[in-house]
mmCIF file of C-alpha atoms and ligand atoms in Angstrom:
data_model
loop_
_atom_site.group_PDB
_atom_site.id
_atom_site.type_symbol
_atom_site.label_atom_id
_atom_site.label_comp_id
_atom_site.label_asym_id
_atom_site.label_seq_id
_atom_site.Cartn_x
_atom_site.Cartn_y
_atom_site.Cartn_z
ATOM 1 C CA MET A 1 20.562 14.571 26.112
ATOM 2 C CA ALA A 2 17.712 11.856 24.509
ATOM 3 C CA LEU A 3 17.377 11.916 21.236
ATOM 4 C CA ALA A 4 14.785 12.623 18.785
ATOM 5 C CA PRO A 5 12.562 10.018 18.233
ATOM 6 C CA ASN A 6 12.630 8.750 14.570
ATOM 7 C CA VAL A 7 8.791 9.564 12.730
ATOM 8 C CA TYR A 8 9.162 8.473 9.899
ATOM 9 C CA ASP A 9 9.541 5.207 9.999
ATOM 10 C CA ALA A 10 6.521 2.727 9.898
ATOM 11 C CA GLU A 11 6.118 -0.374 12.055
ATOM 12 C CA PRO A 12 7.775 -3.423 10.975
ATOM 13 C CA ILE A 13 5.061 -6.048 9.240
ATOM 14 C CA PRO A 14 3.629 -9.292 11.401
ATOM 15 C CA GLU A 15 6.056 -11.527 11.228
ATOM 16 C CA THR A 16 3.174 -13.929 9.872
ATOM 17 C CA ALA A 17 2.823 -11.936 6.687
ATOM 18 C CA ARG A 18 5.740 -13.938 5.448
ATOM 19 C CA ALA A 19 4.010 -17.760 4.465
ATOM 20 C CA GLU A 20 1.152 -15.866 2.839
ATOM 21 C CA ILE A 21 4.104 -13.890 1.306
ATOM 22 C CA GLU A 22 6.290 -16.475 0.616
ATOM 23 C CA ARG A 23 3.437 -19.028 -0.532
ATOM 24 C CA LEU A 24 2.460 -15.834 -3.717
ATOM 25 C CA LEU A 25 6.289 -15.666 -4.696
ATOM 26 C CA THR A 26 6.580 -19.237 -5.476
ATOM 27 C CA SER A 27 3.242 -19.861 -7.074
ATOM 28 C CA GLY A 28 3.221 -16.544 -9.182
ATOM 29 C CA ASP A 29 -0.197 -15.535 -8.520
ATOM 30 C CA LEU A 30 -0.564 -12.217 -7.654
ATOM 31 C CA PHE A 31 -3.886 -10.928 -9.905
ATOM 32 C CA ARG A 32 -6.236 -11.029 -7.969
ATOM 33 C CA TYR A 33 -8.610 -12.774 -10.581
ATOM 34 C CA THR A 34 -6.617 -15.741 -11.339
ATOM 35 C CA CYS A 35 -6.604 -18.633 -8.888
ATOM 36 C CA PRO A 36 -10.103 -20.167 -8.806
ATOM 37 C CA GLY A 37 -10.715 -19.340 -5.092
ATOM 38 C CA ASP A 38 -11.148 -16.592 -2.963
ATOM 39 C CA SER A 39 -7.793 -14.005 -3.635
ATOM 40 C CA PRO A 40 -6.261 -12.800 -0.903
ATOM 41 C CA VAL A 41 -7.821 -9.851 -2.398
ATOM 42 C CA ALA A 42 -11.169 -11.334 -1.934
ATOM 43 C CA LEU A 43 -9.949 -12.572 1.070
ATOM 44 C CA LEU A 44 -8.768 -8.361 2.587
ATOM 45 C CA GLU A 45 -11.557 -7.722 1.224
ATOM 46 C CA ALA A 46 -14.178 -9.393 3.598
ATOM 47 C CA GLU A 47 -12.002 -8.922 6.899
ATOM 48 C CA PHE A 48 -12.070 -4.979 6.168
ATOM 49 C CA ALA A 49 -15.940 -4.618 4.910
ATOM 50 C CA GLU A 50 -16.110 -6.902 8.262
ATOM 51 C CA LEU A 51 -14.003 -4.496 10.779
ATOM 52 C CA MET A 52 -15.779 -1.392 8.929
ATOM 53 C CA GLY A 53 -19.375 -2.813 9.381
ATOM 54 C CA ALA A 54 -20.164 -2.623 5.823
ATOM 55 C CA LYS A 55 -22.053 -4.514 3.202
ATOM 56 C CA TYR A 56 -19.582 -4.247 0.636
ATOM 57 C CA ALA A 57 -15.383 -3.072 -0.139
ATOM 58 C CA LEU A 58 -12.863 -2.922 -2.738
ATOM 59 C CA ALA A 59 -10.159 -2.869 -3.074
ATOM 60 C CA VAL A 60 -7.829 -0.386 -5.056
ATOM 61 C CA ALA A 61 -4.791 0.916 -5.617
ATOM 62 C CA SER A 62 -4.625 3.980 -3.652
ATOM 63 C CA CYS A 63 -7.392 5.616 -1.754
ATOM 64 C CA SER A 64 -6.399 8.228 -4.664
ATOM 65 C CA ALA A 65 -8.535 5.688 -7.204
ATOM 66 C CA ALA A 66 -11.394 4.952 -4.818
ATOM 67 C CA LEU A 67 -11.977 8.562 -4.854
ATOM 68 C CA PHE A 68 -12.371 8.606 -8.405
ATOM 69 C CA LEU A 69 -14.629 5.167 -8.283
ATOM 70 C CA SER A 70 -16.440 6.398 -6.001
ATOM 71 C CA LEU A 71 -17.232 9.231 -8.146
ATOM 72 C CA LYS A 72 -18.042 7.691 -11.793
ATOM 73 C CA ALA A 73 -19.920 5.431 -9.963
ATOM 74 C CA LEU A 74 -22.562 7.625 -8.643
ATOM 75 C CA ASP A 75 -22.402 8.701 -12.641
ATOM 76 C CA LEU A 76 -22.812 11.915 -11.443
ATOM 77 C CA PRO A 77 -22.746 13.788 -15.157
ATOM 78 C CA ARG A 78 -20.374 15.864 -16.601
ATOM 79 C CA GLY A 79 -19.297 19.117 -14.931
ATOM 80 C CA ALA A 80 -21.286 18.123 -11.677
ATOM 81 C CA LYS A 81 -19.726 20.044 -9.134
ATOM 82 C CA VAL A 82 -17.896 18.382 -5.990
ATOM 83 C CA LEU A 83 -18.012 20.325 -2.137
ATOM 84 C CA ILE A 84 -15.322 19.712 -0.864
ATOM 85 C CA PRO A 85 -13.294 21.381 1.815
ATOM 86 C CA ALA A 86 -10.208 23.689 1.303
ATOM 87 C CA PHE A 87 -7.778 22.582 3.579
ATOM 88 C CA THR A 88 -7.566 18.704 2.758
ATOM 89 C CA PHE A 89 -4.870 17.073 0.550
ATOM 90 C CA ALA A 90 -4.324 17.844 -2.714
ATOM 91 C CA ALA A 91 -5.307 13.580 -4.370
ATOM 92 C CA VAL A 92 -8.857 15.591 -2.653
ATOM 93 C CA PRO A 93 -9.357 18.140 -5.588
ATOM 94 C CA SER A 94 -7.163 16.287 -8.076
ATOM 95 C CA ALA A 95 -9.686 12.839 -7.452
ATOM 96 C CA VAL A 96 -12.831 15.380 -8.825
ATOM 97 C CA LEU A 97 -10.681 17.228 -11.367
ATOM 98 C CA HIS A 98 -10.448 13.440 -12.912
ATOM 99 C CA ALA A 99 -13.897 12.133 -13.203
ATOM 100 C CA ASP A 100 -14.004 15.040 -14.753
ATOM 101 C CA CYS A 101 -16.764 16.924 -12.714
ATOM 102 C CA VAL A 102 -15.707 20.435 -10.852
ATOM 103 C CA PRO A 103 -15.002 21.046 -7.003
ATOM 104 C CA VAL A 104 -16.339 23.626 -5.437
ATOM 105 C CA LEU A 105 -13.999 24.667 -1.719
ATOM 106 C CA VAL A 106 -15.652 25.298 1.459
ATOM 107 C CA GLU A 107 -13.933 26.864 4.149
ATOM 108 C CA VAL A 108 -12.759 25.366 6.752
ATOM 109 C CA ALA A 109 -12.441 26.708 10.365
ATOM 110 C CA GLY A 110 -9.367 27.311 13.104
ATOM 111 C CA ASN A 111 -10.289 23.526 14.423
ATOM 112 C CA TYR A 112 -9.946 22.137 11.140
ATOM 113 C CA ARG A 113 -13.475 20.564 10.621
ATOM 114 C CA ILE A 114 -15.403 22.400 7.858
ATOM 115 C CA ASP A 115 -16.733 25.695 8.478
ATOM 116 C CA MET A 116 -20.867 24.408 7.815
ATOM 117 C CA ALA A 117 -21.708 28.687 7.529
ATOM 118 C CA ASP A 118 -20.182 28.254 4.293
ATOM 119 C CA PHE A 119 -20.808 24.358 3.686
ATOM 120 C CA ALA A 120 -25.382 25.503 3.952
ATOM 121 C CA ALA A 121 -24.355 28.529 1.159
ATOM 122 C CA LYS A 122 -22.891 26.788 -0.734
ATOM 123 C CA LEU A 123 -24.506 23.691 -0.810
ATOM 124 C CA ASP A 124 -27.012 25.467 -4.293
ATOM 125 C CA GLY A 125 -25.412 23.726 -7.642
ATOM 126 C CA ALA A 126 -23.609 20.913 -5.694
ATOM 127 C CA ASP A 127 -24.024 17.316 -6.714
ATOM 128 C CA ALA A 128 -22.264 15.983 -4.367
ATOM 129 C CA VAL A 129 -20.571 15.862 -1.537
ATOM 130 C CA MET A 130 -17.022 14.883 -0.744
ATOM 131 C CA ILE A 131 -15.630 14.805 2.784
ATOM 132 C CA SER A 132 -12.442 14.854 3.372
ATOM 133 C CA HIS A 133 -11.562 13.594 7.766
ATOM 134 C CA MET A 134 -8.447 15.857 7.286
ATOM 135 C CA ARG A 135 -5.753 13.558 9.626
ATOM 136 C CA GLY A 136 -8.750 12.419 10.963
ATOM 137 C CA HIS A 137 -10.190 15.138 11.954
ATOM 138 C CA THR A 138 -14.192 15.085 11.684
ATOM 139 C CA SER A 139 -16.133 17.554 10.964
ATOM 140 C CA ASP A 140 -19.520 17.645 12.435
ATOM 141 C CA MET A 141 -21.231 14.649 10.074
ATOM 142 C CA ASP A 142 -24.816 14.749 12.067
ATOM 143 C CA ALA A 143 -24.902 18.405 10.277
ATOM 144 C CA ILE A 144 -23.657 17.483 7.082
ATOM 145 C CA MET A 145 -25.554 14.255 6.724
ATOM 146 C CA ALA A 146 -28.844 16.080 7.340
ATOM 147 C CA LEU A 147 -28.231 19.178 5.027
ATOM 148 C CA ALA A 148 -27.425 16.376 2.256
ATOM 149 C CA ASP A 149 -30.289 14.332 3.094
ATOM 150 C CA GLU A 150 -31.791 17.308 2.968
ATOM 151 C CA ARG A 151 -30.884 17.778 -0.882
ATOM 152 C CA GLY A 152 -30.875 13.923 -1.289
ATOM 153 C CA LEU A 153 -27.065 14.826 -2.391
ATOM 154 C CA PRO A 154 -24.911 11.815 -2.167
ATOM 155 C CA VAL A 155 -21.259 11.932 0.010
ATOM 156 C CA ILE A 156 -18.697 9.908 -0.235
ATOM 157 C CA GLU A 157 -15.717 10.128 3.092
ATOM 158 C CA ASP A 158 -12.474 10.762 2.190
ATOM 159 C CA ALA A 159 -11.392 8.429 4.442
ATOM 160 C CA ALA A 160 -7.748 8.090 4.097
ATOM 161 C CA HIS A 161 -6.176 9.092 7.032
ATOM 162 C CA SER A 162 -8.822 8.234 9.718
ATOM 163 C CA LEU A 163 -9.177 4.624 10.058
ATOM 164 C CA GLY A 164 -10.683 3.381 13.439
ATOM 165 C CA THR A 165 -11.865 7.176 14.207
ATOM 166 C CA THR A 166 -15.698 6.873 15.055
ATOM 167 C CA TRP A 167 -18.745 9.393 15.253
ATOM 168 C CA ARG A 168 -21.611 8.182 17.913
ATOM 169 C CA GLY A 169 -19.637 5.401 17.892
ATOM 170 C CA ARG A 170 -19.709 4.660 14.051
ATOM 171 C CA ASN A 171 -16.860 3.746 12.699
ATOM 172 C CA ILE A 172 -15.442 7.458 9.798
ATOM 173 C CA GLY A 173 -16.237 6.706 6.494
ATOM 174 C CA THR A 174 -19.438 4.480 6.752
ATOM 175 C CA ILE A 175 -22.021 7.464 7.257
ATOM 176 C CA GLY A 176 -21.329 8.603 3.728
ATOM 177 C CA ARG A 177 -22.557 6.597 1.140
ATOM 178 C CA ILE A 178 -19.037 5.343 0.121
ATOM 179 C CA GLY A 179 -15.703 5.755 2.081
ATOM 180 C CA CYS A 180 -12.780 5.332 1.225
ATOM 181 C CA PHE A 181 -8.882 4.520 3.005
ATOM 182 C CA SER A 182 -5.849 4.932 1.936
ATOM 183 C CA PHE A 183 -2.662 1.586 2.710
ATOM 184 C CA GLN A 184 0.303 4.126 1.584
ATOM 185 C CA SER A 185 3.067 3.513 4.048
ATOM 186 C CA TYR A 186 1.900 7.192 6.699
ATOM 187 C CA LYS A 187 -1.457 6.072 7.302
ATOM 188 C CA LEU A 188 -2.993 3.750 10.014
ATOM 189 C CA LEU A 189 -2.305 0.086 7.347
ATOM 190 C CA ASN A 190 0.863 0.002 5.058
ATOM 191 C CA SER A 191 1.325 -1.794 2.003
ATOM 192 C CA GLY A 192 2.998 0.993 0.322
ATOM 193 C CA GLU A 193 0.424 1.630 -1.954
ATOM 194 C CA GLY A 194 -3.729 0.874 -1.903
ATOM 195 C CA GLY A 195 -6.969 1.623 -1.637
ATOM 196 C CA ILE A 196 -9.783 0.462 -0.026
ATOM 197 C CA LEU A 197 -13.878 1.578 -0.402
ATOM 198 C CA ILE A 198 -16.777 0.751 1.313
ATOM 199 C CA THR A 199 -20.173 1.127 0.663
ATOM 200 C CA ASP A 200 -23.432 -0.970 1.625
ATOM 201 C CA ASP A 201 -25.476 0.310 -1.348
ATOM 202 C CA ALA A 202 -25.013 -3.177 -4.317
ATOM 203 C CA GLU A 203 -25.788 -0.344 -7.181
ATOM 204 C CA ILE A 204 -22.322 1.379 -6.739
ATOM 205 C CA ALA A 205 -20.458 -1.064 -5.696
ATOM 206 C CA ALA A 206 -21.217 -3.124 -8.645
ATOM 207 C CA ARG A 207 -20.347 0.178 -11.081
ATOM 208 C CA ALA A 208 -17.171 0.169 -8.920
ATOM 209 C CA VAL A 209 -16.039 -2.955 -9.313
ATOM 210 C CA ILE A 210 -17.026 -3.436 -12.670
ATOM 211 C CA MET A 211 -14.639 0.036 -13.894
ATOM 212 C CA SER A 212 -12.139 -0.943 -11.514
ATOM 213 C CA GLY A 213 -11.391 -3.561 -14.130
ATOM 214 C CA ALA A 214 -13.526 -7.046 -13.282
ATOM 215 C CA TYR A 215 -13.457 -7.321 -16.877
ATOM 216 C CA GLU A 216 -15.569 -9.918 -18.426
ATOM 217 C CA HIS A 217 -17.037 -11.980 -15.560
ATOM 218 C CA ASN A 218 -14.462 -11.031 -12.615
ATOM 219 C CA TRP A 219 -17.175 -9.236 -10.833
ATOM 220 C CA LYS A 220 -18.931 -12.881 -9.968
ATOM 221 C CA LYS A 221 -15.394 -13.579 -7.778
ATOM 222 C CA HIS A 222 -17.306 -10.425 -5.298
ATOM 223 C CA LYS A 223 -19.717 -11.478 -2.992
ATOM 224 C CA GLY A 224 -21.650 -9.724 -0.914
ATOM 225 C CA PRO A 225 -22.058 -9.408 2.829
ATOM 226 C CA ARG A 226 -19.675 -13.017 5.055
ATOM 227 C CA GLY A 227 -18.798 -14.310 1.610
ATOM 228 C CA GLU A 228 -21.968 -14.565 0.574
ATOM 229 C CA ASN A 229 -23.442 -14.482 -3.027
ATOM 230 C CA ALA A 230 -25.978 -11.022 -2.544
ATOM 231 C CA PRO A 231 -28.758 -11.074 -5.280
ATOM 232 C CA ASP A 232 -28.687 -7.689 -6.034
ATOM 233 C CA LEU A 233 -24.892 -7.289 -5.920
ATOM 234 C CA ALA A 234 -25.563 -10.066 -8.733
ATOM 235 C CA ASP A 235 -28.652 -8.107 -10.557
ATOM 236 C CA ALA A 236 -26.239 -4.652 -10.994
ATOM 237 C CA PHE A 237 -23.581 -6.743 -12.230
ATOM 238 C CA ALA A 238 -25.405 -8.054 -15.182
ATOM 239 C CA ARG A 239 -26.811 -4.233 -15.892
ATOM 240 C CA TRP A 240 -23.261 -2.455 -16.204
ATOM 241 C CA GLN A 241 -22.122 -5.082 -17.572
ATOM 242 C CA ASN A 242 -20.253 -4.368 -20.977
ATOM 243 C CA ARG A 243 -21.675 -0.853 -20.210
ATOM 244 C CA LEU A 244 -19.420 0.842 -18.507
ATOM 245 C CA PRO A 245 -15.813 1.975 -18.952
ATOM 246 C CA LEU A 246 -12.832 -0.349 -16.844
ATOM 247 C CA TYR A 247 -10.340 1.900 -15.759
ATOM 248 C CA ASN A 248 -7.912 -1.040 -14.355
ATOM 249 C CA THR A 249 -7.010 -0.057 -11.027
ATOM 250 C CA ARG A 250 -7.187 -3.294 -9.143
ATOM 251 C CA LEU A 251 -5.184 -3.920 -5.918
ATOM 252 C CA ASN A 252 -2.245 -7.673 -6.403
ATOM 253 C CA ASN A 253 -2.152 -10.162 -3.908
ATOM 254 C CA LEU A 254 0.895 -8.904 -2.241
ATOM 255 C CA SER A 255 -0.074 -5.750 -0.783
ATOM 256 C CA ALA A 256 -3.415 -7.634 -0.053
ATOM 257 C CA ALA A 257 -0.570 -10.535 2.536
ATOM 258 C CA LEU A 258 1.214 -7.410 3.614
ATOM 259 C CA ILE A 259 -1.973 -6.247 4.970
ATOM 260 C CA ARG A 260 -4.254 -8.849 5.918
ATOM 261 C CA PRO A 261 -1.784 -9.087 9.170
ATOM 262 C CA GLN A 262 -2.509 -5.674 9.554
ATOM 263 C CA LEU A 263 -6.679 -5.724 10.304
ATOM 264 C CA PRO A 264 -5.810 -7.317 14.498
ATOM 265 C CA GLU A 265 -3.478 -4.438 15.190
ATOM 266 C CA VAL A 266 -5.303 -1.513 14.022
ATOM 267 C CA ALA A 267 -7.463 -1.446 17.525
ATOM 268 C CA ARG A 268 -3.831 -1.221 19.772
ATOM 269 C CA ARG A 269 -2.774 1.413 16.969
ATOM 270 C CA VAL A 270 -5.895 3.226 17.133
ATOM 271 C CA ARG A 271 -5.419 2.910 21.138
ATOM 272 C CA ASP A 272 -1.645 3.768 21.093
ATOM 273 C CA GLY A 273 -1.770 7.105 18.475
ATOM 274 C CA ARG A 274 -4.404 8.043 21.328
ATOM 275 C CA ARG A 275 -3.331 8.077 24.532
ATOM 276 C CA ASN A 276 -0.144 9.012 22.633
ATOM 277 C CA HIS A 277 -1.906 12.138 20.651
ATOM 278 C CA ASP A 278 -3.502 13.348 24.079
ATOM 279 C CA TYR A 279 -0.422 13.429 26.512
ATOM 280 C CA VAL A 280 1.224 15.503 24.124
ATOM 281 C CA ALA A 281 -2.103 17.756 23.782
ATOM 282 C CA GLY A 282 -1.926 17.858 27.284
ATOM 283 C CA ILE A 283 2.173 19.376 27.641
ATOM 284 C CA LEU A 284 1.567 21.685 24.073
ATOM 285 C CA ASP A 285 -1.672 23.363 25.279
ATOM 286 C CA ALA A 286 -0.294 23.946 29.228
ATOM 287 C CA SER A 287 2.188 26.976 26.353
ATOM 288 C CA ASP A 288 0.283 30.714 25.813
ATOM 289 C CA TRP A 289 1.847 30.127 22.093
ATOM 290 C CA LEU A 290 0.277 26.960 21.397
ATOM 291 C CA SER A 291 -2.798 25.665 21.168
ATOM 292 C CA VAL A 292 -4.296 21.848 20.385
ATOM 293 C CA PRO A 293 -7.883 22.797 18.752
ATOM 294 C CA ALA A 294 -10.559 20.248 20.632
ATOM 295 C CA LYS A 295 -12.468 17.949 19.154
ATOM 296 C CA LEU A 296 -16.271 17.616 18.537
ATOM 297 C CA PRO A 297 -17.695 15.585 21.265
ATOM 298 C CA PRO A 298 -19.334 13.018 18.985
ATOM 299 C CA GLU A 299 -15.443 12.107 18.088
ATOM 300 C CA GLU A 300 -13.452 9.341 19.441
ATOM 301 C CA ARG A 301 -10.203 10.234 17.691
ATOM 302 C CA ALA A 302 -7.523 7.753 15.725
ATOM 303 C CA PRO A 303 -4.496 10.091 15.025
ATOM 304 C CA ASP A 304 -0.883 9.383 14.168
ATOM 305 C CA SER A 305 0.191 13.334 13.964
ATOM 306 C CA ILE A 306 -0.528 16.211 15.526
ATOM 307 C CA GLN A 307 -1.873 19.483 14.964
ATOM 308 C CA PHE A 308 -2.062 22.818 16.429
ATOM 309 C CA ASN A 309 -1.898 26.203 16.354
ATOM 310 C CA LEU A 310 0.783 28.861 16.775
ATOM 311 C CA VAL A 311 -1.084 31.766 18.635
ATOM 312 C CA GLY A 312 -0.042 35.703 19.743
ATOM 313 C CA MET A 313 2.831 35.023 16.674
ATOM 314 C CA THR A 314 3.964 36.445 13.383
ATOM 315 C CA ASP A 315 3.525 35.305 9.561
ATOM 316 C CA ASP A 316 8.526 35.675 11.120
ATOM 317 C CA GLU A 317 7.990 34.465 14.688
ATOM 318 C CA ALA A 318 5.658 31.214 12.793
ATOM 319 C CA ARG A 319 8.952 30.559 10.185
ATOM 320 C CA ALA A 320 11.081 30.820 13.187
ATOM 321 C CA PHE A 321 9.195 28.341 15.584
ATOM 322 C CA GLN A 322 9.081 25.995 12.588
ATOM 323 C CA ASP A 323 13.528 26.090 12.858
ATOM 324 C CA ALA A 324 13.591 25.944 16.155
ATOM 325 C CA ALA A 325 12.008 23.249 16.445
ATOM 326 C CA ALA A 326 13.796 21.471 13.765
ATOM 327 C CA ALA A 327 16.885 22.731 16.119
ATOM 328 C CA ARG A 328 15.677 20.735 18.861
ATOM 329 C CA GLY A 329 15.639 17.653 16.932
ATOM 330 C CA VAL A 330 11.389 17.648 15.392
ATOM 331 C CA LYS A 331 9.866 18.764 11.935
ATOM 332 C CA VAL A 332 7.183 21.043 11.985
ATOM 333 C CA GLN A 333 5.456 21.511 8.889
ATOM 334 C CA ILE A 334 2.437 25.126 8.866
ATOM 335 C CA PHE A 335 0.698 23.667 6.408
ATOM 336 C CA GLY A 336 0.403 27.146 4.533
ATOM 337 C CA MET A 337 4.507 28.181 4.777
ATOM 338 C CA SER A 338 6.448 26.585 2.558
ATOM 339 C CA ASP A 339 5.795 27.335 -1.353
ATOM 340 C CA ASP A 340 4.588 23.338 -1.566
ATOM 341 C CA ASN A 341 2.443 22.056 0.625
ATOM 342 C CA ALA A 342 0.104 20.289 -0.641
ATOM 343 C CA ARG A 343 -2.484 20.783 1.023
ATOM 344 C CA ALA A 344 -2.015 24.391 0.985
ATOM 345 C CA PHE A 345 -5.347 24.842 -1.166
ATOM 346 C CA TRP A 346 -3.659 28.182 -2.990
ATOM 347 C CA ASN A 347 -0.398 25.613 -4.679
ATOM 348 C CA TRP A 348 -3.163 23.622 -6.119
ATOM 349 C CA ARG A 349 -2.499 25.067 -9.272
ATOM 350 C CA PHE A 350 -3.689 22.603 -11.674
ATOM 351 C CA LEU A 351 -7.285 23.785 -10.657
ATOM 352 C CA GLY A 352 -7.296 26.698 -12.639
ATOM 353 C CA GLU A 353 -8.762 29.678 -10.785
ATOM 354 C CA VAL A 354 -8.672 28.918 -6.737
ATOM 355 C CA PRO A 355 -11.317 31.031 -5.076
ATOM 356 C CA ASP A 356 -9.766 33.206 -1.971
ATOM 357 C CA LEU A 357 -11.045 31.327 1.250
ATOM 358 C CA PRO A 358 -9.202 34.166 4.030
ATOM 359 C CA GLN A 359 -10.446 31.708 6.779
ATOM 360 C CA THR A 360 -8.842 28.869 4.951
ATOM 361 C CA ARG A 361 -5.704 30.282 4.262
ATOM 362 C CA ALA A 362 -5.548 32.202 7.818
ATOM 363 C CA MET A 363 -5.548 28.524 10.028
ATOM 364 C CA LEU A 364 -3.334 27.239 7.215
ATOM 365 C CA MET A 365 -0.120 29.603 7.849
ATOM 366 C CA ARG A 366 -0.384 29.267 11.826
ATOM 367 C CA ALA A 367 -1.464 25.313 12.034
ATOM 368 C CA SER A 368 1.532 22.947 12.526
ATOM 369 C CA ASP A 369 1.397 19.564 12.114
ATOM 370 C CA THR A 370 4.015 17.105 13.375
ATOM 371 C CA ARG A 371 3.914 14.111 12.863
ATOM 372 C CA LEU A 372 3.996 11.486 16.308
ATOM 373 C CA PRO A 373 3.425 7.530 15.817
ATOM 374 C CA ALA A 374 1.640 4.904 18.000
ATOM 375 C CA ARG A 375 5.041 3.293 18.064
ATOM 376 C CA LEU A 376 6.297 5.761 19.984
ATOM 377 C CA THR A 377 7.448 5.858 23.309
ATOM 378 C CA ARG A 378 6.653 8.278 26.394
ATOM 379 C CA ALA A 379 9.881 9.797 26.730
ATOM 380 C CA ASP A 380 9.379 10.119 23.083
ATOM 381 C CA CYS A 381 6.141 11.495 22.999
ATOM 382 C CA ASP A 382 8.104 13.861 25.944
ATOM 383 C CA PHE A 383 10.855 14.713 24.186
ATOM 384 C CA VAL A 384 8.752 16.125 21.254
ATOM 385 C CA ALA A 385 5.943 17.811 23.087
ATOM 386 C CA GLY A 386 9.694 19.358 25.319
ATOM 387 C CA ALA A 387 11.417 20.447 21.752
ATOM 388 C CA LEU A 388 7.836 22.225 20.849
ATOM 389 C CA VAL A 389 7.197 24.369 24.002
ATOM 390 C CA GLY A 390 10.591 24.391 23.794
ATOM 391 C CA ALA A 391 11.132 25.575 20.064
ATOM 392 C CA ALA A 392 7.647 28.446 21.094
ATOM 393 C CA GLU A 393 9.854 29.121 23.989
ATOM 394 C CA ASP A 394 13.068 29.989 21.866
ATOM 395 C CA VAL A 395 10.971 32.877 19.584
ATOM 396 C CA LYS A 396 8.894 34.538 22.289
ATOM 397 C CA GLY A 397 10.219 34.248 25.010
ATOM 398 C CA ARG A 398 9.331 32.785 28.884
ATOM 399 C CA ALA A 399 7.898 35.812 30.381
ATOM 400 C CA LEU A 400 4.124 35.488 29.296
ATOM 401 C CA ALA A 401 4.036 32.158 30.988
ATOM 402 C CA TYR A 402 4.580 33.311 33.871
ATOM 403 C CA GLY A 403 1.467 35.798 34.068
ATOM 404 C CA THR A 404 4.031 38.378 34.104
HETATM 405 C C1 PLP B 1 -3.174 9.621 2.194
HETATM 406 C C2 PLP B 1 -4.358 10.543 1.657
HETATM 407 C C3 PLP B 1 -5.061 10.740 0.669
HETATM 408 C C4 PLP B 1 -4.915 9.698 -0.451
HETATM 409 O O1 PLP B 1 -4.376 9.010 -0.371
HETATM 410 P P1 PLP B 1 -3.479 7.785 -1.699
HETATM 411 O O2 PLP B 1 -3.366 6.500 -0.996
HETATM 412 O O3 PLP B 1 -1.932 7.715 -1.718
HETATM 413 O O4 PLP B 1 -3.846 8.275 -2.896
HETATM 414 C C5 PLP B 1 -6.621 11.603 0.294
HETATM 415 N N1 PLP B 1 -6.953 12.481 0.967
HETATM 416 C C6 PLP B 1 -6.262 12.019 2.626
HETATM 417 C C7 PLP B 1 -7.125 12.916 3.684
HETATM 418 C C8 PLP B 1 -4.928 11.228 2.354
HETATM 419 O O5 PLP B 1 -4.127 11.651 3.345
#
């Protein structure tokens, strides 16, 4: 019998990282601001900005730190209301809270995307929008940008888990005013911990750089596009010098040395992840009990996991499905079916009163999540798909599948 694939291990770090890490170990030069020339962190920023087609990039300790700094960089007043989707990782409302803002939760539909009617209804009184492309599922960015632009509201994209996803051919994270990405080990680029924000706005870039911990004149080590000196960036640095608190949430050189050799791997990881996802999705969709929501037409996905909805199952059957899949060697998490899932909004008790959002709640009670890394083979994908379809049949029987 085939063995269940290991879906938890990350890919090995490319061999080419070793020489640079060895060099850093020998020199001990781990802080981004000590070396006189471009540090590995500064090089990573330039390369990442280039890869994404953005003017400025700032590498920081995590995507959460990037989200927090984005809100601070926008200079929002204390108590500002920030729209966020009700289906996201707890780091998102946490970043809003950390920035002394108030999250306003927006309903998410059965296809994991923002309910645009609820979004439009909640825009009155909002000061900013933070879109989380949860698991890469991209909401209608045309409609979101049109509505936000109409009111002059800044949009931050939480693209933590969406690197490589495109919308009308544009990289996710470059559509709003700021885009944030994660280098945590479950994401497409892995340095254990780390994050990066990108923007084309010199004022925002300068404020974020200073607050990330570019104390004194360390901001001079941050350059404009393609490493050039950018006068608008220099002006903004001069304007904000000594006027912003330092949150010291920088990235260190070792982490940058781990990420840089992975950048050329992004295209391959995206291609293989999409291949695996679409193959497994086709098999799951053929089951009467499983349904993979279609992407919106302008999106090209970059998945390293698959989400699908259970169809026609009660709560007990949904729990039995999770158990049956586990017995077949594949771990499935129904987002709303555990009392600690960080993606179920009712578990965000740190917010105090959480509104009821019946549509998002209903989705979370049937939406299932399985890891599907890019490195899996066709046989691995067959194993995962077979286990999921088999688990649904264990619970619901085969009868309906044959149209009786
Ligand atoms: C992982 C993730 C984050 C947080 O990233 P960290 O780097 O761990 O802080 C935020 N939002 C989403 C959607 C994520 O998947």
